[in-house]
Amino acid sequence: ADPLPALARVQVMLRAKRDLTNLAVALVGDIRHSAVARSLIHAMTTLGVPEVRATAPRTLLPDGLPQLGVRACGTLRECLTDADVVIVLPLRAERMSGALLPSARDYTAACGLTPARLAGAKADVLLLPAGGLTPGIEIDGDIGAGLPDTEASLARSERDLRLAALSVLAGGAA
């Protein structure tokens, strides 16, 4: 688990959407190898997000998603339809063993986020990266070009959360 980056994303979601209890959140990408994804799932279901969906090639989806309150979608289109928030997870090739992913090209064809695919989500969709994304693989270059402000906001939130956590661990002396 990696709770602080997950909490930073939840914090940005709260700032943008105000209320988590009426959102549909789509997780797209390498969920099996993402510590942030696991923490996000726990945070969102604990905080009352009523619909958490996930999609990825089958080998990148962990077992037991329904028990965690997550609906595994068979296609990217199904996952993105009317989503309020889309969280894109990077491929974690360094954590994969065996042939979990046939090729980056196959991944992009199935799960790469493009403007046309993102159009299936709500018009005011909040797009959040859950790590460094590769344009042309996880996301289209045009979408990637629009992420720097969001990434800066996430970095500030993560920094503030880390400082707060360190302060608590140090007994309040920061």
Short mmCIF file of N, CA and C in Angstrom, two decimals:
data_model
loop_
_atom_site.label_atom_id
_atom_site.label_comp_id
_atom_site.label_asym_id
_atom_site.label_seq_id
_atom_site.Cartn_x
_atom_site.Cartn_y
_atom_site.Cartn_z
N ALA A 1 0.84 -1.19 0.00
CA ALA A 1 0.00 0.00 0.00
C ALA A 1 0.88 1.25 0.00
N ASP A 2 0.37 2.32 -0.52
CA ASP A 2 1.07 3.61 -0.55
C ASP A 2 0.03 4.70 -0.26
N PRO A 3 -0.29 4.90 1.03
CA PRO A 3 -1.44 5.74 1.36
C PRO A 3 -1.29 7.23 1.09
N LEU A 4 -0.11 7.81 1.21
CA LEU A 4 -0.02 9.27 1.05
C LEU A 4 -0.29 9.73 -0.38
N PRO A 5 0.26 9.10 -1.42
CA PRO A 5 -0.14 9.50 -2.78
C PRO A 5 -1.64 9.27 -3.03
N ALA A 6 -2.18 8.20 -2.45
CA ALA A 6 -3.61 7.95 -2.61
C ALA A 6 -4.43 9.06 -1.94
N LEU A 7 -4.04 9.44 -0.74
CA LEU A 7 -4.75 10.51 -0.04
C LEU A 7 -4.63 11.84 -0.77
N ALA A 8 -3.49 12.07 -1.40
CA ALA A 8 -3.33 13.31 -2.19
C ALA A 8 -4.34 13.32 -3.33
N ARG A 9 -4.56 12.19 -3.97
CA ARG A 9 -5.54 12.13 -5.06
C ARG A 9 -6.96 12.31 -4.53
N VAL A 10 -7.25 11.73 -3.38
CA VAL A 10 -8.57 11.92 -2.76
C VAL A 10 -8.76 13.39 -2.40
N GLN A 11 -7.72 14.03 -1.89
CA GLN A 11 -7.79 15.45 -1.55
C GLN A 11 -8.09 16.30 -2.79
N VAL A 12 -7.45 16.02 -3.90
CA VAL A 12 -7.70 16.74 -5.14
C VAL A 12 -9.13 16.46 -5.62
N MET A 13 -9.59 15.21 -5.48
CA MET A 13 -10.97 14.89 -5.84
C MET A 13 -11.95 15.70 -5.01
N LEU A 14 -11.70 15.80 -3.71
CA LEU A 14 -12.59 16.58 -2.84
C LEU A 14 -12.61 18.05 -3.22
N ARG A 15 -11.44 18.60 -3.53
CA ARG A 15 -11.40 20.01 -3.95
C ARG A 15 -12.18 20.24 -5.23
N ALA A 16 -12.06 19.31 -6.16
CA ALA A 16 -12.70 19.49 -7.47
C ALA A 16 -14.18 19.12 -7.47
N LYS A 17 -14.54 18.09 -6.73
CA LYS A 17 -15.91 17.55 -6.81
C LYS A 17 -16.74 17.80 -5.55
N ARG A 18 -16.10 18.22 -4.47
CA ARG A 18 -16.75 18.61 -3.21
C ARG A 18 -17.36 17.45 -2.40
N ASP A 19 -17.97 16.47 -3.06
CA ASP A 19 -18.67 15.40 -2.37
C ASP A 19 -18.32 14.07 -3.03
N LEU A 20 -17.74 13.18 -2.28
CA LEU A 20 -17.33 11.88 -2.83
C LEU A 20 -18.49 10.90 -2.92
N THR A 21 -19.58 11.17 -2.22
CA THR A 21 -20.64 10.18 -2.08
C THR A 21 -21.59 10.11 -3.27
N ASN A 22 -21.28 10.81 -4.34
CA ASN A 22 -22.11 10.70 -5.54
C ASN A 22 -21.27 10.54 -6.80
N LEU A 23 -20.05 10.02 -6.64
CA LEU A 23 -19.13 9.92 -7.77
C LEU A 23 -19.02 8.50 -8.33
N ALA A 24 -18.73 8.45 -9.61
CA ALA A 24 -18.31 7.22 -10.26
C ALA A 24 -16.84 7.42 -10.63
N VAL A 25 -15.99 6.59 -10.07
CA VAL A 25 -14.54 6.71 -10.28
C VAL A 25 -14.04 5.51 -11.07
N ALA A 26 -13.29 5.80 -12.13
CA ALA A 26 -12.73 4.76 -12.99
C ALA A 26 -11.22 4.67 -12.77
N LEU A 27 -10.74 3.49 -12.46
CA LEU A 27 -9.31 3.21 -12.39
C LEU A 27 -8.92 2.50 -13.67
N VAL A 28 -7.92 3.02 -14.35
CA VAL A 28 -7.51 2.46 -15.64
C VAL A 28 -6.01 2.18 -15.59
N GLY A 29 -5.63 0.94 -15.83
CA GLY A 29 -4.21 0.64 -15.94
C GLY A 29 -3.77 -0.52 -15.08
N ASP A 30 -2.51 -0.51 -14.72
CA ASP A 30 -1.87 -1.62 -14.02
C ASP A 30 -2.24 -1.60 -12.54
N ILE A 31 -3.41 -2.11 -12.25
CA ILE A 31 -3.93 -2.10 -10.89
C ILE A 31 -3.24 -3.17 -10.04
N ARG A 32 -2.92 -4.31 -10.65
CA ARG A 32 -2.29 -5.41 -9.93
C ARG A 32 -0.97 -5.00 -9.27
N HIS A 33 -0.16 -4.20 -9.93
CA HIS A 33 1.17 -3.87 -9.43
C HIS A 33 1.25 -2.48 -8.80
N SER A 34 0.13 -1.85 -8.55
CA SER A 34 0.12 -0.49 -8.04
C SER A 34 -0.26 -0.43 -6.57
N ALA A 35 0.69 -0.03 -5.73
CA ALA A 35 0.40 0.16 -4.32
C ALA A 35 -0.56 1.34 -4.14
N VAL A 36 -0.44 2.35 -4.98
CA VAL A 36 -1.34 3.50 -4.91
C VAL A 36 -2.77 3.07 -5.22
N ALA A 37 -2.96 2.18 -6.18
CA ALA A 37 -4.31 1.71 -6.53
C ALA A 37 -4.96 1.03 -5.34
N ARG A 38 -4.23 0.18 -4.66
CA ARG A 38 -4.79 -0.51 -3.49
C ARG A 38 -5.20 0.50 -2.42
N SER A 39 -4.36 1.46 -2.16
CA SER A 39 -4.68 2.48 -1.16
C SER A 39 -5.85 3.35 -1.60
N LEU A 40 -5.89 3.69 -2.89
CA LEU A 40 -7.02 4.47 -3.42
C LEU A 40 -8.34 3.72 -3.25
N ILE A 41 -8.33 2.45 -3.57
CA ILE A 41 -9.55 1.65 -3.45
C ILE A 41 -10.03 1.66 -2.00
N HIS A 42 -9.14 1.42 -1.06
CA HIS A 42 -9.53 1.41 0.35
C HIS A 42 -10.02 2.79 0.80
N ALA A 43 -9.33 3.84 0.40
CA ALA A 43 -9.74 5.19 0.80
C ALA A 43 -11.10 5.54 0.21
N MET A 44 -11.29 5.28 -1.08
CA MET A 44 -12.55 5.68 -1.71
C MET A 44 -13.73 4.90 -1.16
N THR A 45 -13.58 3.60 -0.98
CA THR A 45 -14.72 2.84 -0.45
C THR A 45 -14.99 3.20 1.00
N THR A 46 -13.97 3.49 1.77
CA THR A 46 -14.15 3.90 3.16
C THR A 46 -14.83 5.26 3.25
N LEU A 47 -14.51 6.16 2.32
CA LEU A 47 -15.07 7.51 2.34
C LEU A 47 -16.40 7.63 1.61
N GLY A 48 -16.94 6.52 1.15
CA GLY A 48 -18.29 6.51 0.61
C GLY A 48 -18.46 6.70 -0.88
N VAL A 49 -17.39 6.55 -1.66
CA VAL A 49 -17.55 6.61 -3.12
C VAL A 49 -18.42 5.41 -3.51
N PRO A 50 -19.60 5.67 -4.10
CA PRO A 50 -20.53 4.56 -4.35
C PRO A 50 -20.16 3.65 -5.52
N GLU A 51 -19.38 4.17 -6.46
CA GLU A 51 -19.07 3.35 -7.63
C GLU A 51 -17.60 3.50 -8.00
N VAL A 52 -16.84 2.44 -7.75
CA VAL A 52 -15.44 2.38 -8.14
C VAL A 52 -15.36 1.28 -9.19
N ARG A 53 -14.85 1.65 -10.36
CA ARG A 53 -14.72 0.71 -11.48
C ARG A 53 -13.25 0.56 -11.82
N ALA A 54 -12.92 -0.54 -12.46
CA ALA A 54 -11.53 -0.76 -12.86
C ALA A 54 -11.49 -1.49 -14.19
N THR A 55 -10.51 -1.13 -15.00
CA THR A 55 -10.26 -1.87 -16.23
C THR A 55 -8.78 -1.91 -16.52
N ALA A 56 -8.39 -3.01 -17.12
CA ALA A 56 -7.01 -3.25 -17.53
C ALA A 56 -7.02 -4.58 -18.27
N PRO A 57 -5.95 -4.90 -18.97
CA PRO A 57 -5.86 -6.27 -19.46
C PRO A 57 -6.01 -7.23 -18.26
N ARG A 58 -6.63 -8.35 -18.49
CA ARG A 58 -6.96 -9.29 -17.40
C ARG A 58 -5.76 -9.58 -16.49
N THR A 59 -4.58 -9.70 -17.07
CA THR A 59 -3.39 -10.03 -16.28
C THR A 59 -2.95 -8.89 -15.37
N LEU A 60 -3.50 -7.68 -15.56
CA LEU A 60 -3.13 -6.54 -14.73
C LEU A 60 -4.22 -6.16 -13.74
N LEU A 61 -5.25 -7.01 -13.65
CA LEU A 61 -6.30 -6.82 -12.64
C LEU A 61 -6.08 -7.82 -11.52
N PRO A 62 -6.07 -7.37 -10.28
CA PRO A 62 -5.90 -8.33 -9.18
C PRO A 62 -7.17 -9.13 -8.94
N ASP A 63 -7.01 -10.27 -8.32
CA ASP A 63 -8.16 -11.07 -7.91
C ASP A 63 -8.85 -10.35 -6.74
N GLY A 64 -10.12 -10.61 -6.56
CA GLY A 64 -10.82 -10.12 -5.39
C GLY A 64 -11.33 -8.69 -5.46
N LEU A 65 -11.37 -8.10 -6.65
CA LEU A 65 -11.88 -6.72 -6.75
C LEU A 65 -13.31 -6.58 -6.22
N PRO A 66 -14.22 -7.49 -6.55
CA PRO A 66 -15.59 -7.33 -6.02
C PRO A 66 -15.64 -7.29 -4.49
N GLN A 67 -14.79 -8.08 -3.84
CA GLN A 67 -14.76 -8.09 -2.37
C GLN A 67 -14.27 -6.74 -1.82
N LEU A 68 -13.54 -5.99 -2.63
CA LEU A 68 -13.07 -4.66 -2.22
C LEU A 68 -14.06 -3.56 -2.57
N GLY A 69 -15.16 -3.93 -3.23
CA GLY A 69 -16.16 -2.94 -3.63
C GLY A 69 -15.89 -2.32 -4.98
N VAL A 70 -15.12 -3.01 -5.82
CA VAL A 70 -14.74 -2.50 -7.14
C VAL A 70 -15.38 -3.37 -8.22
N ARG A 71 -15.96 -2.72 -9.22
CA ARG A 71 -16.53 -3.44 -10.36
C ARG A 71 -15.49 -3.51 -11.47
N ALA A 72 -15.08 -4.72 -11.81
CA ALA A 72 -14.15 -4.92 -12.92
C ALA A 72 -14.93 -4.82 -14.22
N CYS A 73 -14.50 -3.95 -15.10
CA CYS A 73 -15.18 -3.74 -16.38
C CYS A 73 -14.41 -4.48 -17.48
N GLY A 74 -15.15 -5.02 -18.41
CA GLY A 74 -14.54 -5.77 -19.50
C GLY A 74 -13.88 -4.91 -20.56
N THR A 75 -14.33 -3.65 -20.66
CA THR A 75 -13.76 -2.75 -21.67
C THR A 75 -13.50 -1.37 -21.08
N LEU A 76 -12.63 -0.65 -21.73
CA LEU A 76 -12.36 0.73 -21.32
C LEU A 76 -13.61 1.58 -21.47
N ARG A 77 -14.35 1.34 -22.52
CA ARG A 77 -15.58 2.11 -22.76
C ARG A 77 -16.56 1.95 -21.60
N GLU A 78 -16.77 0.71 -21.18
CA GLU A 78 -17.67 0.44 -20.06
C GLU A 78 -17.19 1.14 -18.79
N CYS A 79 -15.88 1.12 -18.55
CA CYS A 79 -15.31 1.72 -17.36
C CYS A 79 -15.46 3.24 -17.35
N LEU A 80 -15.28 3.86 -18.51
CA LEU A 80 -15.30 5.32 -18.59
C LEU A 80 -16.69 5.93 -18.72
N THR A 81 -17.68 5.15 -19.10
CA THR A 81 -19.01 5.70 -19.35
C THR A 81 -19.53 6.45 -18.12
N ASP A 82 -19.77 7.75 -18.32
CA ASP A 82 -20.31 8.64 -17.28
C ASP A 82 -19.45 8.71 -16.02
N ALA A 83 -18.15 8.47 -16.12
CA ALA A 83 -17.27 8.58 -14.97
C ALA A 83 -17.07 10.05 -14.60
N ASP A 84 -17.06 10.32 -13.31
CA ASP A 84 -16.78 11.67 -12.79
C ASP A 84 -15.28 11.90 -12.65
N VAL A 85 -14.57 10.84 -12.31
CA VAL A 85 -13.13 10.89 -12.09
C VAL A 85 -12.51 9.69 -12.79
N VAL A 86 -11.40 9.94 -13.48
CA VAL A 86 -10.63 8.86 -14.11
C VAL A 86 -9.21 8.94 -13.56
N ILE A 87 -8.78 7.85 -12.96
CA ILE A 87 -7.43 7.77 -12.41
C ILE A 87 -6.65 6.79 -13.28
N VAL A 88 -5.59 7.29 -13.90
CA VAL A 88 -4.79 6.49 -14.82
C VAL A 88 -3.53 6.01 -14.11
N LEU A 89 -3.35 4.70 -14.09
CA LEU A 89 -2.21 4.08 -13.42
C LEU A 89 -1.14 3.71 -14.43
N PRO A 90 0.10 4.02 -14.12
CA PRO A 90 1.17 3.67 -15.05
C PRO A 90 1.45 2.17 -15.06
N LEU A 91 1.96 1.70 -16.18
CA LEU A 91 2.43 0.32 -16.24
C LEU A 91 3.67 0.19 -15.36
N ARG A 92 3.73 -0.86 -14.60
CA ARG A 92 4.87 -1.10 -13.72
C ARG A 92 5.63 -2.32 -14.21
N ALA A 93 6.28 -2.17 -15.36
CA ALA A 93 7.00 -3.30 -15.98
C ALA A 93 8.04 -3.89 -15.03
N GLU A 94 8.66 -3.05 -14.20
CA GLU A 94 9.69 -3.54 -13.29
C GLU A 94 9.13 -4.47 -12.23
N ARG A 95 7.82 -4.43 -11.99
CA ARG A 95 7.20 -5.29 -10.98
C ARG A 95 6.54 -6.52 -11.59
N MET A 96 6.57 -6.63 -12.91
CA MET A 96 5.91 -7.75 -13.58
C MET A 96 6.87 -8.91 -13.74
N SER A 97 6.32 -10.11 -13.59
CA SER A 97 7.10 -11.30 -13.87
C SER A 97 6.33 -12.12 -14.90
N GLY A 98 7.04 -12.74 -15.79
CA GLY A 98 6.39 -13.54 -16.82
C GLY A 98 5.78 -12.67 -17.89
N ALA A 99 4.89 -13.24 -18.63
CA ALA A 99 4.28 -12.56 -19.77
C ALA A 99 2.92 -11.98 -19.38
N LEU A 100 2.92 -11.02 -18.47
CA LEU A 100 1.67 -10.41 -18.03
C LEU A 100 1.08 -9.48 -19.08
N LEU A 101 1.92 -8.96 -19.95
CA LEU A 101 1.46 -8.00 -20.94
C LEU A 101 2.06 -8.37 -22.29
N PRO A 102 1.22 -8.69 -23.28
CA PRO A 102 1.77 -9.10 -24.57
C PRO A 102 2.67 -8.05 -25.21
N SER A 103 2.22 -6.80 -25.23
CA SER A 103 3.05 -5.73 -25.77
C SER A 103 2.45 -4.39 -25.39
N ALA A 104 3.29 -3.35 -25.44
CA ALA A 104 2.80 -2.00 -25.16
C ALA A 104 1.74 -1.61 -26.19
N ARG A 105 1.92 -2.08 -27.40
CA ARG A 105 0.95 -1.76 -28.46
C ARG A 105 -0.43 -2.35 -28.15
N ASP A 106 -0.44 -3.59 -27.66
CA ASP A 106 -1.70 -4.22 -27.27
C ASP A 106 -2.34 -3.49 -26.10
N TYR A 107 -1.50 -3.08 -25.14
CA TYR A 107 -2.01 -2.34 -23.99
C TYR A 107 -2.66 -1.03 -24.45
N THR A 108 -1.96 -0.30 -25.30
CA THR A 108 -2.48 0.97 -25.80
C THR A 108 -3.79 0.79 -26.55
N ALA A 109 -3.86 -0.27 -27.34
CA ALA A 109 -5.09 -0.53 -28.09
C ALA A 109 -6.26 -0.81 -27.16
N ALA A 110 -6.01 -1.48 -26.04
CA ALA A 110 -7.09 -1.84 -25.12
C ALA A 110 -7.39 -0.76 -24.09
N CYS A 111 -6.35 -0.11 -23.57
CA CYS A 111 -6.54 0.77 -22.41
C CYS A 111 -5.92 2.15 -22.53
N GLY A 112 -5.27 2.45 -23.64
CA GLY A 112 -4.67 3.77 -23.79
C GLY A 112 -5.76 4.85 -23.83
N LEU A 113 -5.59 5.88 -23.04
CA LEU A 113 -6.60 6.93 -22.95
C LEU A 113 -6.38 7.98 -24.04
N THR A 114 -7.39 8.16 -24.86
CA THR A 114 -7.36 9.15 -25.94
C THR A 114 -8.52 10.13 -25.72
N PRO A 115 -8.48 11.29 -26.38
CA PRO A 115 -9.61 12.22 -26.25
C PRO A 115 -10.94 11.56 -26.65
N ALA A 116 -10.94 10.76 -27.68
CA ALA A 116 -12.18 10.11 -28.12
C ALA A 116 -12.70 9.15 -27.05
N ARG A 117 -11.80 8.40 -26.43
CA ARG A 117 -12.22 7.46 -25.39
C ARG A 117 -12.68 8.20 -24.14
N LEU A 118 -11.98 9.26 -23.80
CA LEU A 118 -12.32 10.05 -22.62
C LEU A 118 -13.65 10.77 -22.79
N ALA A 119 -14.08 10.97 -24.02
CA ALA A 119 -15.37 11.63 -24.30
C ALA A 119 -16.54 10.84 -23.74
N GLY A 120 -16.37 9.56 -23.45
CA GLY A 120 -17.43 8.76 -22.86
C GLY A 120 -17.68 9.08 -21.39
N ALA A 121 -16.71 9.74 -20.75
CA ALA A 121 -16.87 10.15 -19.36
C ALA A 121 -17.71 11.43 -19.32
N LYS A 122 -18.02 11.90 -18.13
CA LYS A 122 -18.78 13.14 -18.00
C LYS A 122 -17.97 14.30 -18.55
N ALA A 123 -18.66 15.34 -18.97
CA ALA A 123 -18.00 16.50 -19.59
C ALA A 123 -17.02 17.17 -18.64
N ASP A 124 -17.29 17.15 -17.35
CA ASP A 124 -16.41 17.80 -16.37
C ASP A 124 -15.52 16.78 -15.65
N VAL A 125 -15.18 15.70 -16.34
CA VAL A 125 -14.38 14.63 -15.74
C VAL A 125 -13.07 15.19 -15.19
N LEU A 126 -12.69 14.67 -14.04
CA LEU A 126 -11.40 14.99 -13.43
C LEU A 126 -10.46 13.85 -13.77
N LEU A 127 -9.38 14.17 -14.43
CA LEU A 127 -8.38 13.18 -14.84
C LEU A 127 -7.18 13.29 -13.92
N LEU A 128 -6.86 12.20 -13.24
CA LEU A 128 -5.74 12.18 -12.30
C LEU A 128 -4.74 11.09 -12.67
N PRO A 129 -3.47 11.45 -12.83
CA PRO A 129 -2.45 10.43 -13.01
C PRO A 129 -2.08 9.84 -11.65
N ALA A 130 -1.81 8.55 -11.60
CA ALA A 130 -1.38 7.92 -10.36
C ALA A 130 0.10 7.60 -10.43
N GLY A 131 0.84 8.44 -11.09
CA GLY A 131 2.27 8.25 -11.27
C GLY A 131 2.67 8.76 -12.64
N GLY A 132 3.93 8.61 -12.96
CA GLY A 132 4.42 9.07 -14.25
C GLY A 132 3.85 8.25 -15.39
N LEU A 133 3.14 8.89 -16.30
CA LEU A 133 2.52 8.21 -17.42
C LEU A 133 3.34 8.41 -18.68
N THR A 134 3.31 7.44 -19.56
CA THR A 134 4.05 7.49 -20.80
C THR A 134 3.11 7.88 -21.94
N PRO A 135 3.30 9.10 -22.50
CA PRO A 135 2.47 9.48 -23.65
C PRO A 135 2.65 8.46 -24.78
N GLY A 136 1.54 8.09 -25.39
CA GLY A 136 1.58 7.10 -26.44
C GLY A 136 1.37 5.68 -25.94
N ILE A 137 1.43 5.48 -24.63
CA ILE A 137 1.17 4.16 -24.04
C ILE A 137 -0.10 4.26 -23.18
N GLU A 138 0.03 4.83 -21.97
CA GLU A 138 -1.13 4.94 -21.09
C GLU A 138 -2.08 6.06 -21.52
N ILE A 139 -1.50 7.12 -22.06
CA ILE A 139 -2.31 8.28 -22.46
C ILE A 139 -1.84 8.82 -23.80
N ASP A 140 -2.75 9.47 -24.48
CA ASP A 140 -2.46 10.17 -25.72
C ASP A 140 -1.60 11.40 -25.39
N GLY A 141 -0.74 11.78 -26.32
CA GLY A 141 0.13 12.94 -26.10
C GLY A 141 -0.64 14.22 -25.82
N ASP A 142 -1.79 14.41 -26.46
CA ASP A 142 -2.59 15.62 -26.21
C ASP A 142 -3.13 15.64 -24.79
N ILE A 143 -3.54 14.50 -24.29
CA ILE A 143 -4.02 14.43 -22.91
C ILE A 143 -2.85 14.67 -21.96
N GLY A 144 -1.72 14.07 -22.24
CA GLY A 144 -0.54 14.26 -21.41
C GLY A 144 -0.11 15.71 -21.32
N ALA A 145 -0.27 16.43 -22.40
CA ALA A 145 0.11 17.85 -22.41
C ALA A 145 -0.76 18.68 -21.47
N GLY A 146 -1.95 18.20 -21.16
CA GLY A 146 -2.84 18.93 -20.26
C GLY A 146 -2.70 18.58 -18.80
N LEU A 147 -1.76 17.70 -18.44
CA LEU A 147 -1.64 17.23 -17.07
C LEU A 147 -0.69 18.00 -16.15
N PRO A 148 0.20 18.87 -16.64
CA PRO A 148 1.16 19.49 -15.72
C PRO A 148 0.53 20.23 -14.53
N ASP A 149 -0.57 20.94 -14.70
CA ASP A 149 -1.19 21.64 -13.57
C ASP A 149 -1.71 20.65 -12.54
N THR A 150 -2.32 19.58 -13.00
CA THR A 150 -2.84 18.54 -12.10
C THR A 150 -1.68 17.87 -11.37
N GLU A 151 -0.61 17.56 -12.11
CA GLU A 151 0.55 16.92 -11.48
C GLU A 151 1.18 17.84 -10.44
N ALA A 152 1.22 19.13 -10.69
CA ALA A 152 1.76 20.09 -9.71
C ALA A 152 0.88 20.14 -8.46
N SER A 153 -0.42 20.13 -8.65
CA SER A 153 -1.34 20.13 -7.52
C SER A 153 -1.19 18.86 -6.69
N LEU A 154 -1.05 17.73 -7.36
CA LEU A 154 -0.85 16.46 -6.66
C LEU A 154 0.48 16.46 -5.90
N ALA A 155 1.52 17.00 -6.50
CA ALA A 155 2.84 17.06 -5.84
C ALA A 155 2.76 17.92 -4.58
N ARG A 156 2.06 19.05 -4.66
CA ARG A 156 1.90 19.91 -3.47
C ARG A 156 1.13 19.18 -2.37
N SER A 157 0.05 18.51 -2.76
CA SER A 157 -0.75 17.77 -1.78
C SER A 157 0.06 16.66 -1.14
N GLU A 158 0.80 15.92 -1.94
CA GLU A 158 1.65 14.84 -1.40
C GLU A 158 2.70 15.39 -0.45
N ARG A 159 3.33 16.49 -0.83
CA ARG A 159 4.35 17.11 0.03
C ARG A 159 3.73 17.50 1.37
N ASP A 160 2.58 18.17 1.33
CA ASP A 160 1.92 18.61 2.56
C ASP A 160 1.52 17.43 3.44
N LEU A 161 1.02 16.36 2.82
CA LEU A 161 0.65 15.17 3.58
C LEU A 161 1.87 14.49 4.20
N ARG A 162 2.97 14.44 3.46
CA ARG A 162 4.20 13.85 4.00
C ARG A 162 4.71 14.66 5.19
N LEU A 163 4.68 15.99 5.07
CA LEU A 163 5.11 16.84 6.18
C LEU A 163 4.20 16.65 7.40
N ALA A 164 2.90 16.56 7.16
CA ALA A 164 1.97 16.33 8.27
C ALA A 164 2.24 14.98 8.94
N ALA A 165 2.47 13.95 8.12
CA ALA A 165 2.74 12.61 8.67
C ALA A 165 4.03 12.62 9.48
N LEU A 166 5.05 13.28 8.95
CA LEU A 166 6.32 13.37 9.68
C LEU A 166 6.16 14.12 10.99
N SER A 167 5.35 15.15 10.98
CA SER A 167 5.09 15.93 12.20
C SER A 167 4.41 15.05 13.25
N VAL A 168 3.44 14.26 12.82
CA VAL A 168 2.75 13.36 13.77
C VAL A 168 3.73 12.34 14.31
N LEU A 169 4.55 11.77 13.43
CA LEU A 169 5.52 10.76 13.87
C LEU A 169 6.58 11.35 14.79
N ALA A 170 6.88 12.61 14.62
CA ALA A 170 7.88 13.28 15.47
C ALA A 170 7.26 13.80 16.75
N GLY A 171 6.01 13.51 16.97
CA GLY A 171 5.36 13.95 18.20
C GLY A 171 4.86 15.38 18.14
N GLY A 172 4.61 15.87 16.94
CA GLY A 172 4.07 17.22 16.79
C GLY A 172 5.10 18.31 16.69
N ALA A 173 6.38 17.98 16.80
CA ALA A 173 7.44 18.99 16.70
C ALA A 173 7.93 19.06 15.27
N ALA A 174 7.39 20.02 14.52
CA ALA A 174 7.81 20.11 13.11
C ALA A 174 8.59 21.34 12.86
#
